[in-house]
């Protein structure tokens, strides 16, 4: 039995090769496995062993890993996974993650992770200037995900909105508002709460029939607030809403934000990386005018969880927004050392992992063009699903998004006029589908009606997978619908 925490290279290889073997088994067999499993209490307790006094064997470690990877999993990388917005996980990204862990660089300080920080700033510069079209000088930082990326941007917006000494004195006595659409993600609500602005400062602007923020309503809200002496801290446009994939009219909102001197932030957690596609880029006209953009490589770039990103037109704002008097343990004579940017001073996290490596590895190993083609194919598959739904006598389409989401519901003839029964039935269908395992989608509420929501951000998904989703919905729907007298169960 091992005596030391410091494993030899041979010990590392012995366990590493077994891990690799399991990974390959997962890759080989995933398409035949259920997308998700229903789990028992025994299965859950098998992966929560008591923490031992002495080491367990490699065999025991691998038995536990098999359970986690093969028995107790939902696979966002499964070709028939079409729920929420979850990337599939790239193969080169997984290798990079192992190597990043092996190196164990700290991307908080340049001295502790020179390679990690050089790669991270290279990538955020590339996204900011080449993909989104922000001016030279723009860059940002990787975060754990879209939630934190949006929080960082809104923190900087809050500080920049013109209220005096917010960082020193807090926001008391400085009435301010943040504007976003009704279809914005809940992390925006959460961010204004965390930032102490209060959720009441959030103005939820109504959306048009296509789910996009109404600029006339936005303008009215900003004007009303201005008359009442409320400062516009930020206007948040969504580039790809979570429900239907709508892209707010970025260009018009940018104009309004400039006129009103409001920080223009874009939550592009889902949609913004579609700018990699020349075909889809025009949907995002105006993105280049943003003050800050949040986006999620772990969604449509499929890089392994977790890794979101925020970029700023003027990154000095990030640095100022998180600056504190530097204690002696982080001071550094950079002239002498030649050190670069300490990203731990540009955001809320101090020690930081090397999240950029899996993104660089994936972009290099796949290339921009195949990435763009995969994103376009996902959009085409959502169109295909929409056409199948339209042609189906017992299905009704509820959304018309331009990205890769299609919302629909199952409508058996007997319930055709009964929205409440259809809501209840379709919600049940979603739940049954998620434990069924043949295909996977999630739900949304569109204009008050419950919809099944398929979001396709997976490079493995093909037409027959989308067709299968519809077949399974029909199968479960027919089974439930037959036993579903109108008026039952609500
Ligand atoms: C997913 C998503 C978020 C949240 O991002 P996480 O990476 O899950 O933290 C925020 N906004 C939008 C539009 C999203 O799609």
Short mmCIF file of C-alpha atoms and ligand atoms in Angstrom, two decimals:
data_model
loop_
_atom_site.label_atom_id
_atom_site.label_comp_id
_atom_site.label_asym_id
_atom_site.label_seq_id
_atom_site.Cartn_x
_atom_site.Cartn_y
_atom_site.Cartn_z
CA UNK A 1 0.00 0.00 0.00
CA UNK A 2 1.20 3.53 -0.76
CA UNK A 3 2.68 5.44 2.17
CA UNK A 4 3.11 8.85 0.59
CA UNK A 5 0.96 11.56 -0.97
CA UNK A 6 3.62 12.00 -3.61
CA UNK A 7 2.89 9.35 -6.23
CA UNK A 8 5.60 8.26 -8.61
CA UNK A 9 5.25 8.67 -12.36
CA UNK A 10 4.66 4.90 -12.62
CA UNK A 11 1.84 5.06 -10.09
CA UNK A 12 0.39 8.03 -11.94
CA UNK A 13 0.52 6.09 -15.19
CA UNK A 14 -1.11 3.00 -13.68
CA UNK A 15 -4.13 4.94 -12.46
CA UNK A 16 -4.11 7.34 -15.41
CA UNK A 17 -4.29 4.53 -17.95
CA UNK A 18 -7.24 3.00 -16.18
CA UNK A 19 -8.93 6.39 -16.23
CA UNK A 20 -8.21 6.70 -19.95
CA UNK A 21 -9.63 3.23 -20.59
CA UNK A 22 -12.86 4.20 -18.81
CA UNK A 23 -13.08 7.45 -20.77
CA UNK A 24 -12.75 5.56 -24.06
CA UNK A 25 -15.42 3.07 -22.98
CA UNK A 26 -17.70 6.00 -22.27
CA UNK A 27 -17.02 7.55 -25.68
CA UNK A 28 -17.60 4.22 -27.46
CA UNK A 29 -20.81 3.30 -25.69
CA UNK A 30 -22.48 6.63 -24.94
CA UNK A 31 -24.84 6.65 -27.96
CA UNK A 32 -26.31 3.29 -26.87
CA UNK A 33 -26.69 4.31 -23.25
CA UNK A 34 -29.78 6.03 -21.88
CA UNK A 35 -29.37 9.83 -22.02
CA UNK A 36 -30.23 9.96 -18.34
CA UNK A 37 -30.80 7.40 -15.65
CA UNK A 38 -33.29 7.20 -12.86
CA UNK A 39 -31.29 6.47 -9.76
CA UNK A 40 -31.88 4.48 -6.60
CA UNK A 41 -30.86 5.33 -3.06
CA UNK A 42 -28.43 2.38 -3.18
CA UNK A 43 -26.71 3.76 -6.25
CA UNK A 44 -26.34 7.16 -4.61
CA UNK A 45 -24.95 5.70 -1.40
CA UNK A 46 -22.43 3.61 -3.38
CA UNK A 47 -20.67 6.80 -4.48
CA UNK A 48 -20.66 8.41 -1.05
CA UNK A 49 -18.33 6.13 0.93
CA UNK A 50 -17.10 7.03 4.38
CA UNK A 51 -13.76 8.86 4.13
CA UNK A 52 -11.17 6.27 5.15
CA UNK A 53 -8.26 6.61 7.55
CA UNK A 54 -5.98 4.73 5.16
CA UNK A 55 -5.76 4.65 1.34
CA UNK A 56 -8.13 2.54 -0.75
CA UNK A 57 -6.86 0.57 -3.74
CA UNK A 58 -6.90 1.66 -7.39
CA UNK A 59 -9.54 -1.04 -7.96
CA UNK A 60 -11.85 0.60 -5.46
CA UNK A 61 -11.23 4.02 -7.00
CA UNK A 62 -12.08 2.73 -10.45
CA UNK A 63 -15.20 0.91 -9.25
CA UNK A 64 -16.46 4.20 -7.90
CA UNK A 65 -15.48 6.07 -11.08
CA UNK A 66 -17.36 3.49 -13.21
CA UNK A 67 -20.48 4.08 -11.15
CA UNK A 68 -20.21 7.85 -11.59
CA UNK A 69 -19.47 7.74 -15.31
CA UNK A 70 -21.63 4.83 -16.42
CA UNK A 71 -24.46 4.39 -13.95
CA UNK A 72 -25.34 7.67 -12.32
CA UNK A 73 -25.04 10.05 -15.18
CA UNK A 74 -26.96 12.34 -17.46
CA UNK A 75 -24.93 12.87 -20.63
CA UNK A 76 -25.03 16.36 -22.15
CA UNK A 77 -22.75 14.88 -24.83
CA UNK A 78 -25.30 12.22 -25.83
CA UNK A 79 -26.57 12.82 -29.37
CA UNK A 80 -30.16 12.78 -28.07
CA UNK A 81 -29.57 15.26 -25.23
CA UNK A 82 -31.49 18.40 -26.16
CA UNK A 83 -32.29 19.88 -22.75
CA UNK A 84 -31.34 23.18 -21.12
CA UNK A 85 -28.17 24.63 -22.71
CA UNK A 86 -25.33 22.24 -22.03
CA UNK A 87 -22.29 21.71 -24.20
CA UNK A 88 -21.30 18.19 -25.19
CA UNK A 89 -17.69 18.37 -23.96
CA UNK A 90 -14.88 18.22 -26.53
CA UNK A 91 -12.33 15.41 -26.55
CA UNK A 92 -9.29 17.72 -26.85
CA UNK A 93 -10.78 19.86 -24.10
CA UNK A 94 -10.84 16.88 -21.75
CA UNK A 95 -7.17 16.12 -22.47
CA UNK A 96 -6.28 19.77 -21.87
CA UNK A 97 -8.17 19.67 -18.57
CA UNK A 98 -6.11 16.70 -17.41
CA UNK A 99 -2.90 18.47 -18.39
CA UNK A 100 -4.03 21.73 -16.78
CA UNK A 101 -4.68 19.80 -13.58
CA UNK A 102 -1.29 18.11 -13.88
CA UNK A 103 0.44 21.48 -14.21
CA UNK A 104 -1.75 23.00 -11.51
CA UNK A 105 -0.97 26.56 -12.58
CA UNK A 106 -2.58 29.43 -10.71
CA UNK A 107 -4.02 31.86 -13.27
CA UNK A 108 -4.50 34.49 -10.57
CA UNK A 109 -0.92 35.81 -10.77
CA UNK A 110 1.34 35.88 -13.80
CA UNK A 111 4.30 34.63 -11.77
CA UNK A 112 2.32 31.53 -10.75
CA UNK A 113 0.86 30.76 -14.15
CA UNK A 114 2.75 32.57 -16.90
CA UNK A 115 1.59 30.12 -19.60
CA UNK A 116 -1.96 30.01 -18.29
CA UNK A 117 -2.36 33.80 -18.16
CA UNK A 118 -0.69 34.34 -21.52
CA UNK A 119 -3.12 31.88 -23.11
CA UNK A 120 -6.13 33.29 -21.28
CA UNK A 121 -5.46 36.89 -22.33
CA UNK A 122 -4.65 35.76 -25.88
CA UNK A 123 -8.04 34.03 -26.08
CA UNK A 124 -10.13 36.77 -24.49
CA UNK A 125 -8.46 39.31 -26.81
CA UNK A 126 -9.28 37.12 -29.78
CA UNK A 127 -12.92 36.67 -28.79
CA UNK A 128 -13.33 40.35 -27.93
CA UNK A 129 -11.72 41.83 -31.04
CA UNK A 130 -11.84 39.15 -33.75
CA UNK A 131 -15.08 37.34 -32.97
CA UNK A 132 -17.22 40.15 -31.52
CA UNK A 133 -15.51 43.14 -33.14
CA UNK A 134 -14.73 45.19 -30.02
CA UNK A 135 -11.85 47.67 -30.53
CA UNK A 136 -8.18 46.83 -29.98
CA UNK A 137 -7.32 46.71 -26.32
CA UNK A 138 -10.46 44.85 -25.27
CA UNK A 139 -10.01 41.65 -23.30
CA UNK A 140 -11.35 40.02 -20.17
CA UNK A 141 -11.20 36.90 -18.07
CA UNK A 142 -12.53 33.41 -17.83
CA UNK A 143 -15.01 32.70 -15.06
CA UNK A 144 -16.71 29.61 -13.74
CA UNK A 145 -19.69 30.29 -16.02
CA UNK A 146 -22.19 32.79 -17.38
CA UNK A 147 -23.56 33.62 -13.95
CA UNK A 148 -20.25 34.94 -12.70
CA UNK A 149 -19.39 36.54 -16.06
CA UNK A 150 -22.59 38.60 -15.91
CA UNK A 151 -22.00 39.44 -12.24
CA UNK A 152 -18.51 40.77 -12.97
CA UNK A 153 -19.81 42.95 -15.81
CA UNK A 154 -22.69 44.34 -13.77
CA UNK A 155 -20.39 45.09 -10.84
CA UNK A 156 -18.23 47.23 -13.10
CA UNK A 157 -21.33 48.86 -14.60
CA UNK A 158 -22.65 49.66 -11.14
CA UNK A 159 -19.39 51.38 -10.20
CA UNK A 160 -19.28 53.29 -13.47
CA UNK A 161 -22.82 54.67 -13.45
CA UNK A 162 -21.97 58.00 -11.90
CA UNK A 163 -23.20 57.52 -8.36
CA UNK A 164 -20.55 58.98 -6.05
CA UNK A 165 -18.11 56.69 -4.20
CA UNK A 166 -20.16 53.54 -4.61
CA UNK A 167 -17.16 51.33 -3.90
CA UNK A 168 -16.36 53.11 -0.65
CA UNK A 169 -19.80 53.98 0.64
CA UNK A 170 -22.03 51.38 -0.93
CA UNK A 171 -25.10 52.17 -2.98
CA UNK A 172 -27.24 53.72 -0.28
CA UNK A 173 -28.73 56.98 -1.40
CA UNK A 174 -27.90 56.41 -5.07
CA UNK A 175 -31.06 55.21 -6.80
CA UNK A 176 -30.12 53.23 -9.88
CA UNK A 177 -31.79 50.88 -12.31
CA UNK A 178 -30.75 47.96 -14.49
CA UNK A 179 -32.79 47.17 -17.61
CA UNK A 180 -33.24 43.77 -19.20
CA UNK A 181 -36.05 41.98 -20.97
CA UNK A 182 -38.65 39.70 -19.42
CA UNK A 183 -36.87 36.86 -21.18
CA UNK A 184 -33.49 37.55 -19.54
CA UNK A 185 -31.84 34.82 -17.49
CA UNK A 186 -32.38 34.71 -13.74
CA UNK A 187 -28.65 35.25 -13.15
CA UNK A 188 -29.27 38.94 -13.95
CA UNK A 189 -31.76 39.11 -11.06
CA UNK A 190 -29.26 37.30 -8.92
CA UNK A 191 -26.43 39.66 -9.87
CA UNK A 192 -28.32 42.82 -8.87
CA UNK A 193 -29.20 41.10 -5.61
CA UNK A 194 -25.57 40.13 -4.91
CA UNK A 195 -24.44 43.65 -5.82
CA UNK A 196 -26.72 45.09 -3.17
CA UNK A 197 -28.79 47.01 -5.69
CA UNK A 198 -31.94 45.11 -4.78
CA UNK A 199 -34.04 43.13 -7.23
CA UNK A 200 -36.51 46.02 -7.40
CA UNK A 201 -33.96 48.04 -9.33
CA UNK A 202 -34.37 45.59 -12.20
CA UNK A 203 -36.72 46.80 -14.93
CA UNK A 204 -38.08 43.84 -16.87
CA UNK A 205 -38.90 45.22 -20.28
CA UNK A 206 -41.62 43.53 -22.33
CA UNK A 207 -40.77 41.50 -25.43
CA UNK A 208 -42.23 41.39 -28.93
CA UNK A 209 -43.80 38.32 -30.56
CA UNK A 210 -40.35 36.99 -31.40
CA UNK A 211 -39.23 37.25 -27.75
CA UNK A 212 -36.94 40.28 -28.30
CA UNK A 213 -36.75 43.25 -25.96
CA UNK A 214 -39.04 46.07 -27.13
CA UNK A 215 -36.87 49.13 -27.59
CA UNK A 216 -39.82 51.56 -27.37
CA UNK A 217 -40.75 50.13 -23.96
CA UNK A 218 -37.10 50.27 -22.90
CA UNK A 219 -36.84 53.89 -23.89
CA UNK A 220 -39.99 54.77 -21.94
CA UNK A 221 -38.68 53.01 -18.83
CA UNK A 222 -35.32 54.79 -19.00
CA UNK A 223 -37.06 58.16 -19.47
CA UNK A 224 -39.45 57.58 -16.57
CA UNK A 225 -36.51 56.74 -14.35
CA UNK A 226 -34.49 59.74 -15.53
CA UNK A 227 -37.38 62.02 -14.59
CA UNK A 228 -37.42 60.45 -11.13
CA UNK A 229 -33.64 60.93 -10.73
CA UNK A 230 -32.80 57.24 -11.09
CA UNK A 231 -29.45 56.53 -12.75
CA UNK A 232 -29.31 53.96 -15.55
CA UNK A 233 -26.59 51.62 -14.28
CA UNK A 234 -26.78 49.17 -17.15
CA UNK A 235 -28.88 48.06 -20.07
CA UNK A 236 -28.57 44.31 -20.45
CA UNK A 237 -29.42 42.87 -23.84
CA UNK A 238 -29.67 39.12 -24.27
CA UNK A 239 -28.05 37.54 -27.33
CA UNK A 240 -29.86 34.22 -27.31
CA UNK A 241 -32.55 33.97 -24.65
CA UNK A 242 -32.76 30.85 -22.60
CA UNK A 243 -36.41 30.18 -23.52
CA UNK A 244 -36.56 30.63 -27.28
CA UNK A 245 -33.11 31.75 -28.43
CA UNK A 246 -34.22 35.29 -29.32
CA UNK A 247 -31.52 37.88 -29.96
CA UNK A 248 -32.47 41.36 -28.71
CA UNK A 249 -32.05 44.20 -31.25
CA UNK A 250 -28.48 44.91 -30.16
CA UNK A 251 -27.81 47.79 -32.52
CA UNK A 252 -30.87 49.80 -31.49
CA UNK A 253 -30.26 49.12 -27.82
CA UNK A 254 -26.62 50.21 -28.24
CA UNK A 255 -27.81 53.53 -29.66
CA UNK A 256 -30.17 54.10 -26.79
CA UNK A 257 -27.53 53.17 -24.23
CA UNK A 258 -25.07 55.61 -25.80
CA UNK A 259 -27.65 58.38 -25.81
CA UNK A 260 -28.50 57.75 -22.17
CA UNK A 261 -24.88 57.13 -21.14
CA UNK A 262 -25.78 53.73 -19.76
CA UNK A 263 -23.39 50.81 -19.65
CA UNK A 264 -24.33 48.45 -22.48
CA UNK A 265 -23.88 44.85 -21.41
CA UNK A 266 -24.74 41.81 -23.50
CA UNK A 267 -25.59 38.47 -21.94
CA UNK A 268 -24.46 36.20 -24.75
CA UNK A 269 -23.94 33.15 -22.54
CA UNK A 270 -25.79 30.96 -25.02
CA UNK A 271 -25.74 32.72 -28.35
CA UNK A 272 -22.72 35.00 -28.70
CA UNK A 273 -20.25 32.37 -29.96
CA UNK A 274 -22.51 31.89 -32.99
CA UNK A 275 -20.60 34.99 -34.22
CA UNK A 276 -17.97 32.43 -35.30
CA UNK A 277 -20.31 31.65 -38.20
CA UNK A 278 -20.32 34.12 -41.09
CA UNK A 279 -23.89 33.05 -41.83
CA UNK A 280 -25.17 33.76 -38.31
CA UNK A 281 -23.03 36.79 -37.45
CA UNK A 282 -25.52 39.31 -38.96
CA UNK A 283 -28.06 38.32 -36.26
CA UNK A 284 -25.71 39.96 -33.75
CA UNK A 285 -25.30 43.32 -35.46
CA UNK A 286 -24.40 45.84 -32.76
CA UNK A 287 -22.55 43.39 -30.53
CA UNK A 288 -19.36 45.31 -31.36
CA UNK A 289 -20.82 48.33 -29.53
CA UNK A 290 -21.08 46.62 -26.14
CA UNK A 291 -19.19 47.81 -23.07
CA UNK A 292 -19.06 44.22 -21.87
CA UNK A 293 -20.09 40.80 -23.13
CA UNK A 294 -20.62 37.61 -21.14
CA UNK A 295 -20.43 34.33 -23.04
CA UNK A 296 -20.04 30.66 -22.23
CA UNK A 297 -17.48 28.48 -24.00
CA UNK A 298 -18.98 25.58 -22.03
CA UNK A 299 -22.22 25.93 -23.96
CA UNK A 300 -22.00 26.21 -27.75
CA UNK A 301 -18.22 25.77 -27.96
CA UNK A 302 -18.76 22.49 -26.13
CA UNK A 303 -15.66 22.86 -23.96
CA UNK A 304 -15.87 20.82 -20.76
CA UNK A 305 -17.57 22.41 -17.77
CA UNK A 306 -16.87 24.76 -16.28
CA UNK A 307 -15.78 27.85 -18.09
CA UNK A 308 -17.56 31.09 -18.93
CA UNK A 309 -16.00 34.35 -19.97
CA UNK A 310 -16.49 38.10 -19.73
CA UNK A 311 -14.79 40.64 -21.98
CA UNK A 312 -14.79 44.41 -21.60
CA UNK A 313 -14.26 47.19 -24.12
CA UNK A 314 -12.07 48.91 -21.52
CA UNK A 315 -10.45 46.25 -19.32
CA UNK A 316 -9.00 48.97 -17.07
CA UNK A 317 -12.55 49.18 -15.72
CA UNK A 318 -12.28 45.58 -14.58
CA UNK A 319 -8.99 46.32 -12.88
CA UNK A 320 -10.34 49.44 -11.19
CA UNK A 321 -13.56 47.66 -10.25
CA UNK A 322 -11.75 44.99 -8.29
CA UNK A 323 -8.68 46.94 -7.14
CA UNK A 324 -7.75 46.87 -3.47
CA UNK A 325 -4.66 48.28 -1.77
CA UNK A 326 -2.09 45.58 -2.51
CA UNK A 327 -0.77 43.79 0.55
CA UNK A 328 2.97 42.95 0.63
CA UNK A 329 2.45 39.28 -0.26
CA UNK A 330 1.32 40.11 -3.79
CA UNK A 331 3.53 43.11 -4.59
CA UNK A 332 5.98 42.56 -7.39
CA UNK A 333 8.62 44.55 -9.23
CA UNK A 334 7.36 43.79 -12.71
CA UNK A 335 10.04 45.87 -14.38
CA UNK A 336 12.60 43.45 -13.05
CA UNK A 337 10.63 40.21 -13.45
CA UNK A 338 9.05 40.93 -16.83
CA UNK A 339 5.76 39.64 -15.45
CA UNK A 340 2.48 40.23 -17.28
CA UNK A 341 -1.09 40.74 -16.15
CA UNK A 342 -2.25 39.37 -12.80
CA UNK A 343 -5.78 38.30 -13.70
CA UNK A 344 -6.61 37.69 -10.04
CA UNK A 345 -6.75 41.47 -9.70
CA UNK A 346 -9.29 41.88 -12.54
CA UNK A 347 -12.17 39.95 -11.03
CA UNK A 348 -13.60 38.55 -7.82
CA UNK A 349 -11.58 35.31 -7.81
CA UNK A 350 -8.05 35.41 -6.40
CA UNK A 351 -6.58 31.96 -7.04
CA UNK A 352 -7.80 30.85 -10.44
CA UNK A 353 -7.65 27.59 -12.36
CA UNK A 354 -6.34 27.19 -15.89
CA UNK A 355 -9.73 27.18 -17.61
CA UNK A 356 -8.39 28.65 -20.84
CA UNK A 357 -6.35 25.60 -21.83
CA UNK A 358 -9.32 23.42 -22.77
CA UNK A 359 -10.71 26.26 -24.85
CA UNK A 360 -7.42 26.83 -26.69
CA UNK A 361 -6.94 23.08 -27.24
CA UNK A 362 -10.47 22.77 -28.62
CA UNK A 363 -10.16 25.77 -30.94
CA UNK A 364 -6.80 24.55 -32.27
CA UNK A 365 -7.82 20.91 -32.61
CA UNK A 366 -11.14 21.66 -34.34
CA UNK A 367 -10.50 24.97 -36.10
CA UNK A 368 -12.93 27.85 -36.55
CA UNK A 369 -14.52 26.60 -39.75
CA UNK A 370 -15.69 23.19 -38.44
CA UNK A 371 -16.90 24.91 -35.27
CA UNK A 372 -18.95 27.33 -37.35
CA UNK A 373 -20.29 24.46 -39.47
CA UNK A 374 -21.36 22.56 -36.35
CA UNK A 375 -23.15 25.61 -34.93
CA UNK A 376 -24.92 26.15 -38.27
CA UNK A 377 -25.94 22.49 -38.39
CA UNK A 378 -27.46 22.84 -34.91
CA UNK A 379 -29.50 25.81 -36.13
CA UNK A 380 -30.62 23.82 -39.17
CA UNK A 381 -31.64 20.91 -36.94
CA UNK A 382 -33.84 23.21 -34.86
CA UNK A 383 -35.46 24.35 -38.16
CA UNK A 384 -35.90 20.71 -39.15
CA UNK A 385 -37.60 19.99 -35.83
CA UNK A 386 -39.85 23.02 -36.33
CA UNK A 387 -40.91 21.69 -39.75
CA UNK A 388 -41.58 18.22 -38.35
CA UNK A 389 -43.70 19.75 -35.59
CA UNK A 390 -45.62 21.87 -38.10
CA UNK A 391 -46.34 18.83 -40.25
CA UNK A 392 -47.47 16.70 -37.32
CA UNK A 393 -51.23 16.55 -36.64
CA UNK A 394 -50.77 16.26 -32.86
CA UNK A 395 -47.97 18.75 -32.32
CA UNK A 396 -48.05 22.52 -32.08
CA UNK A 397 -45.06 24.81 -32.37
CA UNK A 398 -44.78 27.62 -29.80
CA UNK A 399 -41.56 29.39 -30.73
CA UNK A 400 -39.86 30.77 -33.78
CA UNK A 401 -36.27 31.38 -32.68
CA UNK A 402 -33.37 32.15 -35.00
CA UNK A 403 -30.83 30.07 -33.10
CA UNK A 404 -31.02 26.40 -32.15
CA UNK A 405 -34.10 26.17 -29.91
CA UNK A 406 -37.53 24.83 -30.86
CA UNK A 407 -40.44 24.93 -28.40
CA UNK A 408 -43.53 22.85 -29.05
CA UNK A 409 -46.24 20.88 -27.33
CA UNK A 410 -48.15 17.69 -27.78
CA UNK A 411 -51.82 18.34 -28.53
CA UNK A 412 -54.09 15.29 -28.61
CA UNK A 413 -57.41 16.03 -30.36
CA UNK A 414 -59.45 15.56 -27.18
CA UNK A 415 -57.59 18.38 -25.39
CA UNK A 416 -57.22 20.74 -28.31
CA UNK A 417 -59.11 23.64 -26.71
CA UNK A 418 -57.98 23.14 -23.14
CA UNK A 419 -54.78 25.09 -22.40
CA UNK A 420 -54.67 24.14 -18.74
CA UNK A 421 -54.93 20.44 -19.52
CA UNK A 422 -52.27 20.82 -22.22
CA UNK A 423 -49.93 22.55 -19.76
CA UNK A 424 -50.35 19.75 -17.25
CA UNK A 425 -50.02 17.02 -19.87
CA UNK A 426 -46.89 18.49 -21.47
CA UNK A 427 -45.21 19.09 -18.14
CA UNK A 428 -45.84 15.43 -17.34
CA UNK A 429 -44.47 14.42 -20.75
CA UNK A 430 -41.25 16.36 -20.01
CA UNK A 431 -40.81 14.65 -16.64
CA UNK A 432 -41.51 11.19 -18.09
CA UNK A 433 -39.15 11.88 -20.98
CA UNK A 434 -36.35 12.91 -18.65
CA UNK A 435 -36.51 9.64 -16.72
CA UNK A 436 -37.28 7.56 -19.83
CA UNK A 437 -33.75 7.95 -21.20
CA UNK A 438 -34.45 7.53 -24.95
CA UNK A 439 -34.14 11.27 -25.59
CA UNK A 440 -33.98 14.37 -23.42
CA UNK A 441 -35.45 17.85 -23.58
CA UNK A 442 -36.48 20.45 -21.02
CA UNK A 443 -39.39 22.88 -20.73
CA UNK A 444 -40.25 26.54 -21.11
CA UNK A 445 -43.30 28.74 -20.62
CA UNK A 446 -44.13 30.68 -23.78
CA UNK A 447 -46.88 33.31 -23.54
CA UNK A 448 -48.26 31.50 -20.51
CA UNK A 449 -48.28 28.06 -22.12
CA UNK A 450 -46.04 25.18 -21.10
CA UNK A 451 -43.79 24.03 -23.94
CA UNK A 452 -41.38 21.20 -24.48
CA UNK A 453 -38.12 22.86 -25.35
CA UNK A 454 -35.39 21.29 -27.46
CA UNK A 455 -32.09 23.16 -27.50
CA UNK A 456 -29.53 21.70 -29.86
CA UNK A 457 -25.95 22.75 -29.11
CA UNK A 458 -24.42 19.32 -29.60
CA UNK A 459 -21.97 18.44 -32.40
CA UNK A 460 -23.08 14.81 -32.16
CA UNK A 461 -26.79 15.42 -32.79
CA UNK A 462 -28.14 14.49 -36.24
CA UNK A 463 -31.51 14.55 -37.95
CA UNK A 464 -32.44 11.02 -36.84
CA UNK A 465 -31.81 12.04 -33.21
CA UNK A 466 -34.18 14.99 -33.54
CA UNK A 467 -36.75 12.71 -35.22
CA UNK A 468 -36.32 10.29 -32.33
CA UNK A 469 -37.12 13.02 -29.80
CA UNK A 470 -40.40 13.72 -31.54
CA UNK A 471 -41.24 10.00 -31.70
CA UNK A 472 -40.59 9.56 -27.98
CA UNK A 473 -42.71 12.63 -27.15
CA UNK A 474 -45.50 11.18 -29.28
CA UNK A 475 -45.14 7.79 -27.67
CA UNK A 476 -45.22 9.12 -24.11
CA UNK A 477 -47.88 11.67 -25.05
CA UNK A 478 -50.17 9.03 -26.54
CA UNK A 479 -49.75 6.84 -23.47
CA UNK A 480 -50.46 9.67 -21.02
CA UNK A 481 -53.01 11.42 -23.22
CA UNK A 482 -55.14 8.29 -23.55
CA UNK A 483 -55.53 8.22 -19.77
CA UNK A 484 -56.03 11.96 -19.54
CA UNK A 485 -59.67 12.96 -19.38
CA UNK A 486 -60.09 16.66 -19.97
CA UNK A 487 -60.10 18.45 -16.63
CA UNK A 488 -58.12 15.72 -14.89
CA UNK A 489 -55.18 16.52 -12.62
CA UNK A 490 -55.33 20.27 -12.16
C1 LIG B 1 -26.74 29.64 -19.40
C2 LIG B 1 -27.07 31.07 -19.36
C3 LIG B 1 -26.69 31.85 -18.27
C4 LIG B 1 -26.03 31.26 -17.06
O1 LIG B 1 -24.76 30.78 -17.38
P1 LIG B 1 -24.08 29.61 -16.52
O2 LIG B 1 -22.89 29.25 -17.34
O3 LIG B 1 -25.10 28.52 -16.43
O4 LIG B 1 -23.72 30.18 -15.21
C5 LIG B 1 -26.97 33.20 -18.32
N1 LIG B 1 -27.60 33.74 -19.37
C6 LIG B 1 -27.98 33.02 -20.44
C7 LIG B 1 -28.65 33.70 -21.60
C8 LIG B 1 -27.72 31.65 -20.48
O5 LIG B 1 -28.08 30.94 -21.54
#
